[in-house]
Coordinates of N, CA and C and ligand atoms in Angstrom, one line a residue:
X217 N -45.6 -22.4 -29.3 CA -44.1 -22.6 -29.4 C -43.8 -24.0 -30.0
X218 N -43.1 -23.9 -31.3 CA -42.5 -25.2 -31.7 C -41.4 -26.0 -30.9
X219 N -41.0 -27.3 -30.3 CA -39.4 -27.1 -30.2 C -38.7 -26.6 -30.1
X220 N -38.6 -26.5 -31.0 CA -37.0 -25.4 -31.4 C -36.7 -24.4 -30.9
X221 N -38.1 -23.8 -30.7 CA -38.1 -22.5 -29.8 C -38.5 -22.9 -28.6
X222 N -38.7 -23.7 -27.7 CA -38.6 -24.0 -26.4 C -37.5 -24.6 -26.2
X223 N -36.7 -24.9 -26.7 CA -35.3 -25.5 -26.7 C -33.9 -24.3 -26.9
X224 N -34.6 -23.6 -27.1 CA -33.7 -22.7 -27.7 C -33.6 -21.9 -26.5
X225 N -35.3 -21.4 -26.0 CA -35.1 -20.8 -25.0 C -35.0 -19.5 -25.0
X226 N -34.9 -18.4 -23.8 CA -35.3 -17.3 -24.1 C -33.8 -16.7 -24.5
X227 N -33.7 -16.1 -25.2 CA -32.4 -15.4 -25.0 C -31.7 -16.3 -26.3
X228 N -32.4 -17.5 -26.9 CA -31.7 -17.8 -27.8 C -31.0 -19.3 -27.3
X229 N -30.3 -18.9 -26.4 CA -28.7 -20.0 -26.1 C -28.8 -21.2 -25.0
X230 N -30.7 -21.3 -24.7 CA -30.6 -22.0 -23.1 C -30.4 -23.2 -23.8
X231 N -30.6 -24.0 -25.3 CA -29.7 -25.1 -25.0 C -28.4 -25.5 -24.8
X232 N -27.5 -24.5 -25.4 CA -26.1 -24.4 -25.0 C -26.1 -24.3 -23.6
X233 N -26.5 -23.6 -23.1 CA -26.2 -23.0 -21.5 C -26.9 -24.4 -20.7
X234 N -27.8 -25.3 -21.2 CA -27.7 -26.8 -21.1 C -26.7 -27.8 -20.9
X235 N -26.1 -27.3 -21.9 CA -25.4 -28.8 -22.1 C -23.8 -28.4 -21.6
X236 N -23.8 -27.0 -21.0 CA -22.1 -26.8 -20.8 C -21.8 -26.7 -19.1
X237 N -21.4 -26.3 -18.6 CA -20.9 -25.3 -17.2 C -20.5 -24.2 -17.6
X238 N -20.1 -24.1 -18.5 CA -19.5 -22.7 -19.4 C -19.3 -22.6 -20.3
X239 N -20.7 -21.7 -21.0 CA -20.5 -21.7 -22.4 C -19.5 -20.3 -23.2
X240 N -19.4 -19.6 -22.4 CA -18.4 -18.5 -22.9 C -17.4 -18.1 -22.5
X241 N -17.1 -19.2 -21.2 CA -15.3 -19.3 -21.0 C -15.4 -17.6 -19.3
X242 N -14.5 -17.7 -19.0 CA -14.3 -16.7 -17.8 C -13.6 -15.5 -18.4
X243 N -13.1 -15.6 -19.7 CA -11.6 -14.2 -20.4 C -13.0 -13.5 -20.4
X244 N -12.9 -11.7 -20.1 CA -13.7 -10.8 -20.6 C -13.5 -10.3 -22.2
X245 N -14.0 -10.0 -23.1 CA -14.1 -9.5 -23.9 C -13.1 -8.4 -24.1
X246 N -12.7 -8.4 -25.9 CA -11.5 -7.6 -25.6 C -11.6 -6.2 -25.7
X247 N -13.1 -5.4 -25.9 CA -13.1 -3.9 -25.3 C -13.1 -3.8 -24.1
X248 N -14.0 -4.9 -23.0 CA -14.0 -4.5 -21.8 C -12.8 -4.9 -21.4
X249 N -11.6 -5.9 -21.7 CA -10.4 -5.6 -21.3 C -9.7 -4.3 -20.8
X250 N -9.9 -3.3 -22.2 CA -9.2 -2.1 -22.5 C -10.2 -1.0 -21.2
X251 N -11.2 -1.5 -20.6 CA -12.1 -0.3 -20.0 C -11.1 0.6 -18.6
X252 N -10.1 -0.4 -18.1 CA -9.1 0.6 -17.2 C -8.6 1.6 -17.4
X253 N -8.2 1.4 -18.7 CA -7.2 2.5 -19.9 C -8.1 3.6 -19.6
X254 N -9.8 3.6 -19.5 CA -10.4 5.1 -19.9 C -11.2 5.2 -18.6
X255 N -11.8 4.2 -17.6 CA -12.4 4.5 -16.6 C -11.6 3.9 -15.1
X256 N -11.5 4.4 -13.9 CA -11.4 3.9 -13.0 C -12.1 3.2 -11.9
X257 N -13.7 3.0 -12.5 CA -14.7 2.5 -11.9 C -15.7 3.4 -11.4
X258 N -16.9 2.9 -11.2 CA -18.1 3.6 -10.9 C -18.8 2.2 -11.4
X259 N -20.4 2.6 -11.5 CA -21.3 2.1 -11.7 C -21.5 1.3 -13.6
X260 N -22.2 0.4 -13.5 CA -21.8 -0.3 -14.8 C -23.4 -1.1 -15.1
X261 N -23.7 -1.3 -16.3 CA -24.6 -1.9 -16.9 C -24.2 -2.9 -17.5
X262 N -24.5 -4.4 -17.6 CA -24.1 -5.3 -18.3 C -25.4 -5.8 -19.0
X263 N -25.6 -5.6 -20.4 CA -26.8 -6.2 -20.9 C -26.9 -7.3 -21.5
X264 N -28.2 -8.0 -21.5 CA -27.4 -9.8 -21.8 C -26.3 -10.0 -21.5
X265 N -26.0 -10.4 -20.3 CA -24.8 -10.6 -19.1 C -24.1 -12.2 -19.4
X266 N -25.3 -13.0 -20.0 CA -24.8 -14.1 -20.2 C -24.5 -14.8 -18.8
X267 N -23.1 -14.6 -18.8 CA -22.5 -16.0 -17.6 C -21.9 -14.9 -16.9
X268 N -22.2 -13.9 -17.1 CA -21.3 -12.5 -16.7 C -19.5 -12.3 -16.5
X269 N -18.9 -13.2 -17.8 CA -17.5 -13.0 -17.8 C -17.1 -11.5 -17.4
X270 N -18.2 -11.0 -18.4 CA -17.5 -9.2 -18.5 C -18.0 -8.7 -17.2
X271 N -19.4 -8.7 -16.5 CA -19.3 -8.4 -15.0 C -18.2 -8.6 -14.6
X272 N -17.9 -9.7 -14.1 CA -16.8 -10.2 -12.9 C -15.4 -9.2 -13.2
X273 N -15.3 -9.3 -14.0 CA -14.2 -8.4 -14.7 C -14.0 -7.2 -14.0
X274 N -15.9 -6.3 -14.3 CA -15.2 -5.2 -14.0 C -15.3 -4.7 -12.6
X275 N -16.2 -5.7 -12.1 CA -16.1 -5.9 -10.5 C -14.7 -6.0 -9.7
X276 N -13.8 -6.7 -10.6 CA -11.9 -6.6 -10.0 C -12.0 -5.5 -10.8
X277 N -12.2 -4.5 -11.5 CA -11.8 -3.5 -11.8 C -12.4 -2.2 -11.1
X278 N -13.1 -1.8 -10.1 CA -13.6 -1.1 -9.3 C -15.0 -0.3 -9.6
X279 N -15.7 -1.4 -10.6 CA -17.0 -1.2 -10.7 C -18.1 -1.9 -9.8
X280 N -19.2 -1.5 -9.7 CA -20.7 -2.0 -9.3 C -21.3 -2.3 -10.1
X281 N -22.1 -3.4 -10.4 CA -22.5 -3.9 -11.8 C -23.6 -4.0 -11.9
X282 N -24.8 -3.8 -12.4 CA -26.2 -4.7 -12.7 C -25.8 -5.3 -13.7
X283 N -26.3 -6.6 -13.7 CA -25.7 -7.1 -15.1 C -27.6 -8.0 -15.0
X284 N -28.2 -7.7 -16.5 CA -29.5 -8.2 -17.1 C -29.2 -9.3 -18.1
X285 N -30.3 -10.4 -17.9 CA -30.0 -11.3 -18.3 C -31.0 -12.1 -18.7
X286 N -31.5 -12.1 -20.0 CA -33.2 -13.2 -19.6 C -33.2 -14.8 -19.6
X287 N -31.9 -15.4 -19.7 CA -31.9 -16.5 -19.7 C -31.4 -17.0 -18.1
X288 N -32.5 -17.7 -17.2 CA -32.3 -18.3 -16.3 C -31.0 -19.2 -15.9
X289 N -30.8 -19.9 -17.4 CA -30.0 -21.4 -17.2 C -28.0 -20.5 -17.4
X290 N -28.4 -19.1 -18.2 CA -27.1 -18.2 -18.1 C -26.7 -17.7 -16.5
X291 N -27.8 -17.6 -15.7 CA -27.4 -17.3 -14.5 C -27.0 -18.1 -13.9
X292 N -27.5 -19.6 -13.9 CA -27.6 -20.6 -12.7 C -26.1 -21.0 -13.4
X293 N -25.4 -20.9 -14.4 CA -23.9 -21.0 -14.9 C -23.5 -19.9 -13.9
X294 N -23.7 -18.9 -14.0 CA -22.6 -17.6 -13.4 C -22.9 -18.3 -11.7
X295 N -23.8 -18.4 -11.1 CA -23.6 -18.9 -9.7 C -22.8 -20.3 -9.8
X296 N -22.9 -21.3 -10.6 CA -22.0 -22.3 -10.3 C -20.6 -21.9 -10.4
X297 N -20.1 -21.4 -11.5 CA -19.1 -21.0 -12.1 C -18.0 -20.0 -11.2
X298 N -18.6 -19.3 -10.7 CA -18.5 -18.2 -10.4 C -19.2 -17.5 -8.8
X299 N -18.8 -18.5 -7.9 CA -20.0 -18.5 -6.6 C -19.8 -17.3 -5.9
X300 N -20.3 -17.1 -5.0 CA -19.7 -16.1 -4.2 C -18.4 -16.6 -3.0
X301 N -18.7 -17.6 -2.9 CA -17.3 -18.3 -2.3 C -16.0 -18.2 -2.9
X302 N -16.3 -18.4 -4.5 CA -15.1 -18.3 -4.7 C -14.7 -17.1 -5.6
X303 N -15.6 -16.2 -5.6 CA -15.5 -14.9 -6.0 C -15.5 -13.6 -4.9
X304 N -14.9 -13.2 -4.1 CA -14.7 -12.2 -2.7 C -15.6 -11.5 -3.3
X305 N -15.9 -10.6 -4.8 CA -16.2 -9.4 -5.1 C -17.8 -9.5 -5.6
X306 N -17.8 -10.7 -5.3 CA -19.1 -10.9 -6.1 C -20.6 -10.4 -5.8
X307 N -20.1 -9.7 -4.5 CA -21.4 -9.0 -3.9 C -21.2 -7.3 -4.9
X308 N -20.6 -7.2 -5.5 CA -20.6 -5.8 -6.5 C -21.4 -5.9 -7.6
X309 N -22.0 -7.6 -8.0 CA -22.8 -7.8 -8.9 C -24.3 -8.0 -8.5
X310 N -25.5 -7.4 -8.7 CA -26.4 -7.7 -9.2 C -27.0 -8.2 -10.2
X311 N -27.6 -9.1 -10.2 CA -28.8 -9.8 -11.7 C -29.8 -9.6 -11.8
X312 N -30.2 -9.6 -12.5 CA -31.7 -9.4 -13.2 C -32.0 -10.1 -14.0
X313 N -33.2 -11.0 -13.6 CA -33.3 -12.0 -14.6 C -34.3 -11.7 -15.6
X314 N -34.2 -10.8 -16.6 CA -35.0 -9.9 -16.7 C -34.8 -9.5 -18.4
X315 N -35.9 -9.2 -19.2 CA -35.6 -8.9 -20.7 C -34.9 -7.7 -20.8
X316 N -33.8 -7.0 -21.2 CA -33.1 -5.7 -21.4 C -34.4 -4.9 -21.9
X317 N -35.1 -5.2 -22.6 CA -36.2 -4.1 -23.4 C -37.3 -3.8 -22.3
X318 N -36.8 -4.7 -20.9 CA -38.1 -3.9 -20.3 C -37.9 -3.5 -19.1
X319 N -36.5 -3.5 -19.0 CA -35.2 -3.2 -18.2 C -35.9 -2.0 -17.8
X320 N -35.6 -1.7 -16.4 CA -36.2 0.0 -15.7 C -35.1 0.1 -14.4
X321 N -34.6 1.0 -15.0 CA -33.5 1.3 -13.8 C -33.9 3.5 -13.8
X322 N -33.5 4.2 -13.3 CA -33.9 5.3 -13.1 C -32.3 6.0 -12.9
X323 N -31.4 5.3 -12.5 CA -30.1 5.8 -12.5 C -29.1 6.0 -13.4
X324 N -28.1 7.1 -13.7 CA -27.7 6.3 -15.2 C -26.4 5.5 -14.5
X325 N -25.7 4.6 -15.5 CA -24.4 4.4 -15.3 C -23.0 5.3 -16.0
X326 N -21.7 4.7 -15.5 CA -20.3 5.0 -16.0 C -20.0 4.6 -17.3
X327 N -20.6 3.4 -17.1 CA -20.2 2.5 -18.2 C -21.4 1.4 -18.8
X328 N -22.1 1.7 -19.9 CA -22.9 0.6 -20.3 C -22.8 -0.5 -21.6
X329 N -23.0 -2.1 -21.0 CA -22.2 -2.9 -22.3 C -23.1 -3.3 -23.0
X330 N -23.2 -4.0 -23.8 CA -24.2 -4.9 -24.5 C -23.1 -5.5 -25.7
X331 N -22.6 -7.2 -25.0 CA -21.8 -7.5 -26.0 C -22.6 -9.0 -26.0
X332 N -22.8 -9.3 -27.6 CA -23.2 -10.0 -28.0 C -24.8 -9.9 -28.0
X333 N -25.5 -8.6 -27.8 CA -26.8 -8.6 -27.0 C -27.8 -8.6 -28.3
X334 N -27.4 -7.3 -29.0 CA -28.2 -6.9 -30.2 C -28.5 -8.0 -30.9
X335 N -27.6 -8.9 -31.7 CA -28.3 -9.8 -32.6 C -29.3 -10.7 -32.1
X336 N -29.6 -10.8 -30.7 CA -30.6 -11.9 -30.2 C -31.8 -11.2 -30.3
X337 N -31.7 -10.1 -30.6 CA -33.1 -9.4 -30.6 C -33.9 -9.7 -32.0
X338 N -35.3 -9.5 -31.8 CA -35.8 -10.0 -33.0 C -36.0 -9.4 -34.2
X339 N -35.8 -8.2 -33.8 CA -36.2 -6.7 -35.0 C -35.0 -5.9 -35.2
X340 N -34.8 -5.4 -36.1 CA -34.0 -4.0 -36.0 C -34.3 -2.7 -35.4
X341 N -35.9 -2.4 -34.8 CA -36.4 -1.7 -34.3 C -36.6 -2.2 -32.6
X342 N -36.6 -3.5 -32.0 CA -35.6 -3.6 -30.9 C -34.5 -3.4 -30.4
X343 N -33.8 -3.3 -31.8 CA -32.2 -2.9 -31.9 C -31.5 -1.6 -31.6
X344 N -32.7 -0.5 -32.1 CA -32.9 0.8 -32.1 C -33.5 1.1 -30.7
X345 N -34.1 0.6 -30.5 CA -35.1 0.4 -28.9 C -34.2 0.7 -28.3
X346 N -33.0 -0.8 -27.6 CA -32.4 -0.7 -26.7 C -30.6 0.7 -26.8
X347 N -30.6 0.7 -28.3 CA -29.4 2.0 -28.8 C -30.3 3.2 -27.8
X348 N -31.4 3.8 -28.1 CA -31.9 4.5 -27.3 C -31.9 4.5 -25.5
X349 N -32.4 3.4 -25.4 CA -31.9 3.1 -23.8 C -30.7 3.3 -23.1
X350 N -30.1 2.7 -24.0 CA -28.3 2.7 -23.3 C -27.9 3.8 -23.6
X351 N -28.1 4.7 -24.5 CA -28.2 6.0 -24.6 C -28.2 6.9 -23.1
X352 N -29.7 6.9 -22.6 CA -30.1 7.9 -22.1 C -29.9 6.8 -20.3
X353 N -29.5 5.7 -20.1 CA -28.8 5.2 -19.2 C -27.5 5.1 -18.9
X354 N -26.7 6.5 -19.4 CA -25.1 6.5 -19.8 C -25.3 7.9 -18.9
X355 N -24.3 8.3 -18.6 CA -24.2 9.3 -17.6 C -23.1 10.2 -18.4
X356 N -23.5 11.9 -18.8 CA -22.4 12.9 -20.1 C -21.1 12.4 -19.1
X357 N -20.4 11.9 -19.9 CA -19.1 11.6 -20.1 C -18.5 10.3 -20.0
X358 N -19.6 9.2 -19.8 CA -20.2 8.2 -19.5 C -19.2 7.6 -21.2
X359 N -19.2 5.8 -20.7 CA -18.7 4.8 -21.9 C -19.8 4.0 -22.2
X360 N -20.1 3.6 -23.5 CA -21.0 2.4 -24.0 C -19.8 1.6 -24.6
X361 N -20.7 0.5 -24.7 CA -19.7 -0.7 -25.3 C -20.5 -1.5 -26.2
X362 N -20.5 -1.9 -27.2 CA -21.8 -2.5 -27.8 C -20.9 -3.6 -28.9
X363 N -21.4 -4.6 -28.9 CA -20.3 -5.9 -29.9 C -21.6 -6.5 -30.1
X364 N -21.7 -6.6 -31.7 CA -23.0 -7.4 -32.2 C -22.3 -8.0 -34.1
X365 N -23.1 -9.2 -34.2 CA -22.8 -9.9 -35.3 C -22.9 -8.9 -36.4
X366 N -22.9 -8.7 -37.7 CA -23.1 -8.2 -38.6 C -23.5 -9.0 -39.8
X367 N -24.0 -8.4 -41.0 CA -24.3 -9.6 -41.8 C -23.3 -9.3 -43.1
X368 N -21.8 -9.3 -43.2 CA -21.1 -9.9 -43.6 C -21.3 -11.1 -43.7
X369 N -21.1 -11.8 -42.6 CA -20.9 -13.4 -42.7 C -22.9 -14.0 -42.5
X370 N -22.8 -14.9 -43.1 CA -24.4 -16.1 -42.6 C -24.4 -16.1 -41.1
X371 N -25.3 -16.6 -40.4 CA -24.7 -17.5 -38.9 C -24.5 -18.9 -39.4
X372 N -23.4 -19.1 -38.7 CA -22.9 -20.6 -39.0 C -23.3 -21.8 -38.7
X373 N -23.4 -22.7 -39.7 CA -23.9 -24.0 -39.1 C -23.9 -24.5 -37.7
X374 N -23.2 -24.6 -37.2 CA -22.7 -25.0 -36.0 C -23.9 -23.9 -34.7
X375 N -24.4 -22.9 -35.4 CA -25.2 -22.3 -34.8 C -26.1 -21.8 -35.4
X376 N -27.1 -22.9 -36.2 CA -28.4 -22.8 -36.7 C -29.5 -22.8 -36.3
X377 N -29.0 -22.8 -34.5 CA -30.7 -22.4 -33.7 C -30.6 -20.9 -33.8
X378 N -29.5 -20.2 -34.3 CA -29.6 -18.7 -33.8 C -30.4 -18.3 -35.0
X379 N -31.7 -17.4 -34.6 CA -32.2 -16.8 -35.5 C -31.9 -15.4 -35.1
X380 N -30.7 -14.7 -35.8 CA -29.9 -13.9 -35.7 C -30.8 -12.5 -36.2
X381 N -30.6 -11.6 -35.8 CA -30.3 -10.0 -36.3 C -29.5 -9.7 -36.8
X382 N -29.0 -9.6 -37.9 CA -27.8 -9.5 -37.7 C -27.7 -7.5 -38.9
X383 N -26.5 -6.9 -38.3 CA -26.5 -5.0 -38.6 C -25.5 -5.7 -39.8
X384 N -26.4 -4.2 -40.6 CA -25.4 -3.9 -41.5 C -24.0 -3.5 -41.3
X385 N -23.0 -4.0 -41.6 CA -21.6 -3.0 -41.9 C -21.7 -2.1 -41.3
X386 N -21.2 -1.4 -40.4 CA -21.2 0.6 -39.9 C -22.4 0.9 -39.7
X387 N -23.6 -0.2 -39.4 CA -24.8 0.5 -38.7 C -24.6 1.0 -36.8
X388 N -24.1 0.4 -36.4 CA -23.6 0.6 -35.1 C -22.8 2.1 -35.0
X389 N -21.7 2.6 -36.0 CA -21.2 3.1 -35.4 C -21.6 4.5 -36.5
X390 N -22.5 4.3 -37.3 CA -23.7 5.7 -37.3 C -24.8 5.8 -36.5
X391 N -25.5 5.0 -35.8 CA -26.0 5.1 -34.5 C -25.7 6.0 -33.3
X392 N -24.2 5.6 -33.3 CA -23.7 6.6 -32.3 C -22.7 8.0 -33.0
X393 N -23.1 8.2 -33.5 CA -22.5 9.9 -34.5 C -22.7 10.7 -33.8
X394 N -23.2 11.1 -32.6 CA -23.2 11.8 -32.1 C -22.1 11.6 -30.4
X395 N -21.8 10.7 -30.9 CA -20.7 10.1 -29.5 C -19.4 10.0 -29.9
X396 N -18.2 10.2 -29.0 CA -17.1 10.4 -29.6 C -16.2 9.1 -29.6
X397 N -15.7 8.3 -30.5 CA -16.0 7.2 -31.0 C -14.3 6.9 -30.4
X398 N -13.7 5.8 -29.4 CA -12.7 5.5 -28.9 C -12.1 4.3 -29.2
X399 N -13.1 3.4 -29.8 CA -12.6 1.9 -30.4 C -13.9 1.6 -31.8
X400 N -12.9 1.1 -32.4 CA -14.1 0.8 -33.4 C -13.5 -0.2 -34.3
X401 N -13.9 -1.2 -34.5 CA -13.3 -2.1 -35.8 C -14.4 -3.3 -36.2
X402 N -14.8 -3.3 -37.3 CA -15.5 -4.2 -38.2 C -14.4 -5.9 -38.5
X403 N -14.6 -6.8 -37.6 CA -13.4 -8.1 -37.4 C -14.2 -9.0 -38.0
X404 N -13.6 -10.1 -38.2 CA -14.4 -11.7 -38.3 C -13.7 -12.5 -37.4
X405 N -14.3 -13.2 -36.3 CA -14.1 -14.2 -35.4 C -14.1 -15.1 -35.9
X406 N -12.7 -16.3 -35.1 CA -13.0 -17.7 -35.4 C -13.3 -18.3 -33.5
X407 N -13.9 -18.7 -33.5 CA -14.5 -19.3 -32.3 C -14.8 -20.5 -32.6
X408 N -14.6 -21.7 -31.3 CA -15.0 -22.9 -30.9 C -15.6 -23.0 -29.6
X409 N -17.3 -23.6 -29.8 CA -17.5 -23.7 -28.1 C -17.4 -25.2 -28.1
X410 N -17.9 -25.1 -26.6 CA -17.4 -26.4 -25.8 C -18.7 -27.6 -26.1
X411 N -20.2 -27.0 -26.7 CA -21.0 -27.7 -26.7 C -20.7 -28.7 -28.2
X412 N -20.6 -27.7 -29.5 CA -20.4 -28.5 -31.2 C -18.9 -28.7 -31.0
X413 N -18.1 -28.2 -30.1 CA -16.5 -28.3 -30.9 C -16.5 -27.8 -32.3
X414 N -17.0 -27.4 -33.5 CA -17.2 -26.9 -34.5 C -16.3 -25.8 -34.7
X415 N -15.5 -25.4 -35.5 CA -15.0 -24.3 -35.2 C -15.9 -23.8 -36.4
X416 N -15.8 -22.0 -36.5 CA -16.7 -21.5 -37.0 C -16.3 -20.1 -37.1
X417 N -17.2 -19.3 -37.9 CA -16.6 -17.7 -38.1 C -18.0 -16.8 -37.7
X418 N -18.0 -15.7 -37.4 CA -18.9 -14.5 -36.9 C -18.3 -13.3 -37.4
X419 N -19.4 -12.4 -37.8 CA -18.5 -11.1 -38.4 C -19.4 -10.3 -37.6
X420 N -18.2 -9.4 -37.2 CA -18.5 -8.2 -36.0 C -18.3 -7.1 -36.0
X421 N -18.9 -6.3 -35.2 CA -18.4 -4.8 -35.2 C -18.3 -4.6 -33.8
X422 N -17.2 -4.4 -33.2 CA -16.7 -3.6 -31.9 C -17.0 -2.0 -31.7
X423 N -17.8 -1.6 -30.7 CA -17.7 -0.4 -30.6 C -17.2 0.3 -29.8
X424 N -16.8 1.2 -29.1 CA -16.3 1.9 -27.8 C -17.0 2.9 -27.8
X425 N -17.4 4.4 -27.4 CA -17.9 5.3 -27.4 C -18.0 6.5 -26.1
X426 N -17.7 7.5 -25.9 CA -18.1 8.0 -25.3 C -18.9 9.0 -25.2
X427 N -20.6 9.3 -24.0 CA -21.1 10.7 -24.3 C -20.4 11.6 -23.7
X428 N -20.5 12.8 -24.9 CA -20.2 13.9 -24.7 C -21.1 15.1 -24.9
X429 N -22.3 14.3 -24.9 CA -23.8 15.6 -25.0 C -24.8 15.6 -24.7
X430 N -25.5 16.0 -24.0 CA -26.9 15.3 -23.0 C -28.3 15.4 -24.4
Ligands
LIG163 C1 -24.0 -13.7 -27.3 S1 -24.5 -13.9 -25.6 C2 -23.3 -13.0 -24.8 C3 -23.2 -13.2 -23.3 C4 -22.2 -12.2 -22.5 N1 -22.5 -10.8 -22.8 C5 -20.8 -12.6 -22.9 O1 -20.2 -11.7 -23.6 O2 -20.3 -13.6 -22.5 C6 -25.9 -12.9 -25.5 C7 -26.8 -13.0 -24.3 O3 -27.9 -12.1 -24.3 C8 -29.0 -12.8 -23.7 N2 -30.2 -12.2 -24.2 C9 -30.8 -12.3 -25.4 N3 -31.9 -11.6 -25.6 C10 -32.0 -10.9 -24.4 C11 -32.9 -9.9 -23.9 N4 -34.0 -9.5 -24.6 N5 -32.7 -9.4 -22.6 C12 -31.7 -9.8 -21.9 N6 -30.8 -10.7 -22.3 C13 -30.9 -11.3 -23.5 C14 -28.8 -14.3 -24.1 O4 -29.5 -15.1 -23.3 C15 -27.3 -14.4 -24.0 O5 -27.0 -14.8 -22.7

């Protein structure tokens, strides 16, 4: 391992998740905002959970959560941040400190996310890996949620440790052609974190999805 990559850390972001208390803020994401609109709770997958904004979320929304995560220093944020003292619900969340690709659960869920998850991966055939998994860990009539960079844009200076994946245009949402498709939009973000202050751009694809076929 060079530096860079022991600094970087597993999952990409442990020097950020270093140097902040919060690197991606408490707001949930704005599909899993919309997830009341179509579910009323059940069981939930959070993949790369991060600091688990979107857990806690849907924990007040009347979910049970595993939320997976392989970065240690992203969890030890979600316990400070977010303790069980000052969270009542927080016993609805489980962690896993654990790589998604080697993730073993035997149950499916209501609802499975993966936002921000895909690009950290190293291949496009990990990419495909985990599309498969969350697949067949979605329960028929079940929601996925999947939000990953695209390669519209570069990754931005301001975040030139990320050795990104980044999907083509509309590769996400031919992936799921067989799912009946509830949110979808190809956006560019402007985001500022707390570690560069840099403001910066990300191009994305939002997905929503539901199965409707075993
Ligand atoms: C862009 S961040 C998003 C975090 C969170 N989902 C959110 O929206 O705030 C992606 C997260 O995926 C984690 N990650 C990267 N590769 C992973 C893997 N193979 N298994 C589990 N988590 C992973 C990173 O550590 C990071 O916390």
């Amino acid at each position: 391992l060079n530096l860079e990559q022991t600094t970087k850390g597993k999952g990409q972001y442990d020097l950020e998740y270093s140097k902040c208390e919060c690197f991606w803020g408490t707001d949930p994401g704005k599909l899993v905002r919309m997830i009341p609109e179509y579910l009323k709770g059940g069981v939930a997958l959070d993949l790369g959970a991060g600091e688990c904004k979107n857990s806690v979320f849907l924990s007040k929304n009347g979910f049970v959560v595993d939320a997976v995560e392989i970065s240690e220093l992203a969890l030890r944020n979600y316990e400070r941040i977010t303790s069980p003292k000052a969270e009542p619900n927080n016993k609805l969340i489980t962690t896993y400190n654990s790589d998604a690709l080697l993730f073993e659960n035997n149950i499916q869920y209501d609802l499975v996310i993966a936002y921000g998850l895909l690009h950290c991966l190293s291949s496009i055939e990990e990419v495909d890996l985990i599309i498969s998994k969350m697949k067949k860990w979605t329960k028929l009539n079940g929601i996925i949620i999947v939000v990953s960079f695209t390669d519209m844009l570069k990754v931005p200076f301001a975040q030139a440790y990320l050795d990104a994946t980044l999907l083509p245009v509309g590769y996400l949402f031919n992936a799921f052609s067989e799912f009946d498709v509830l949110q979808y939009e190809e956006d560019v973000i402007s985001e500022t974190h707390p570690t560069s202050n840099i403001e910066h751009q990300h191009s994305l694809t939002r997905l929503m999805v539901r199965k409707i076929k075993n």
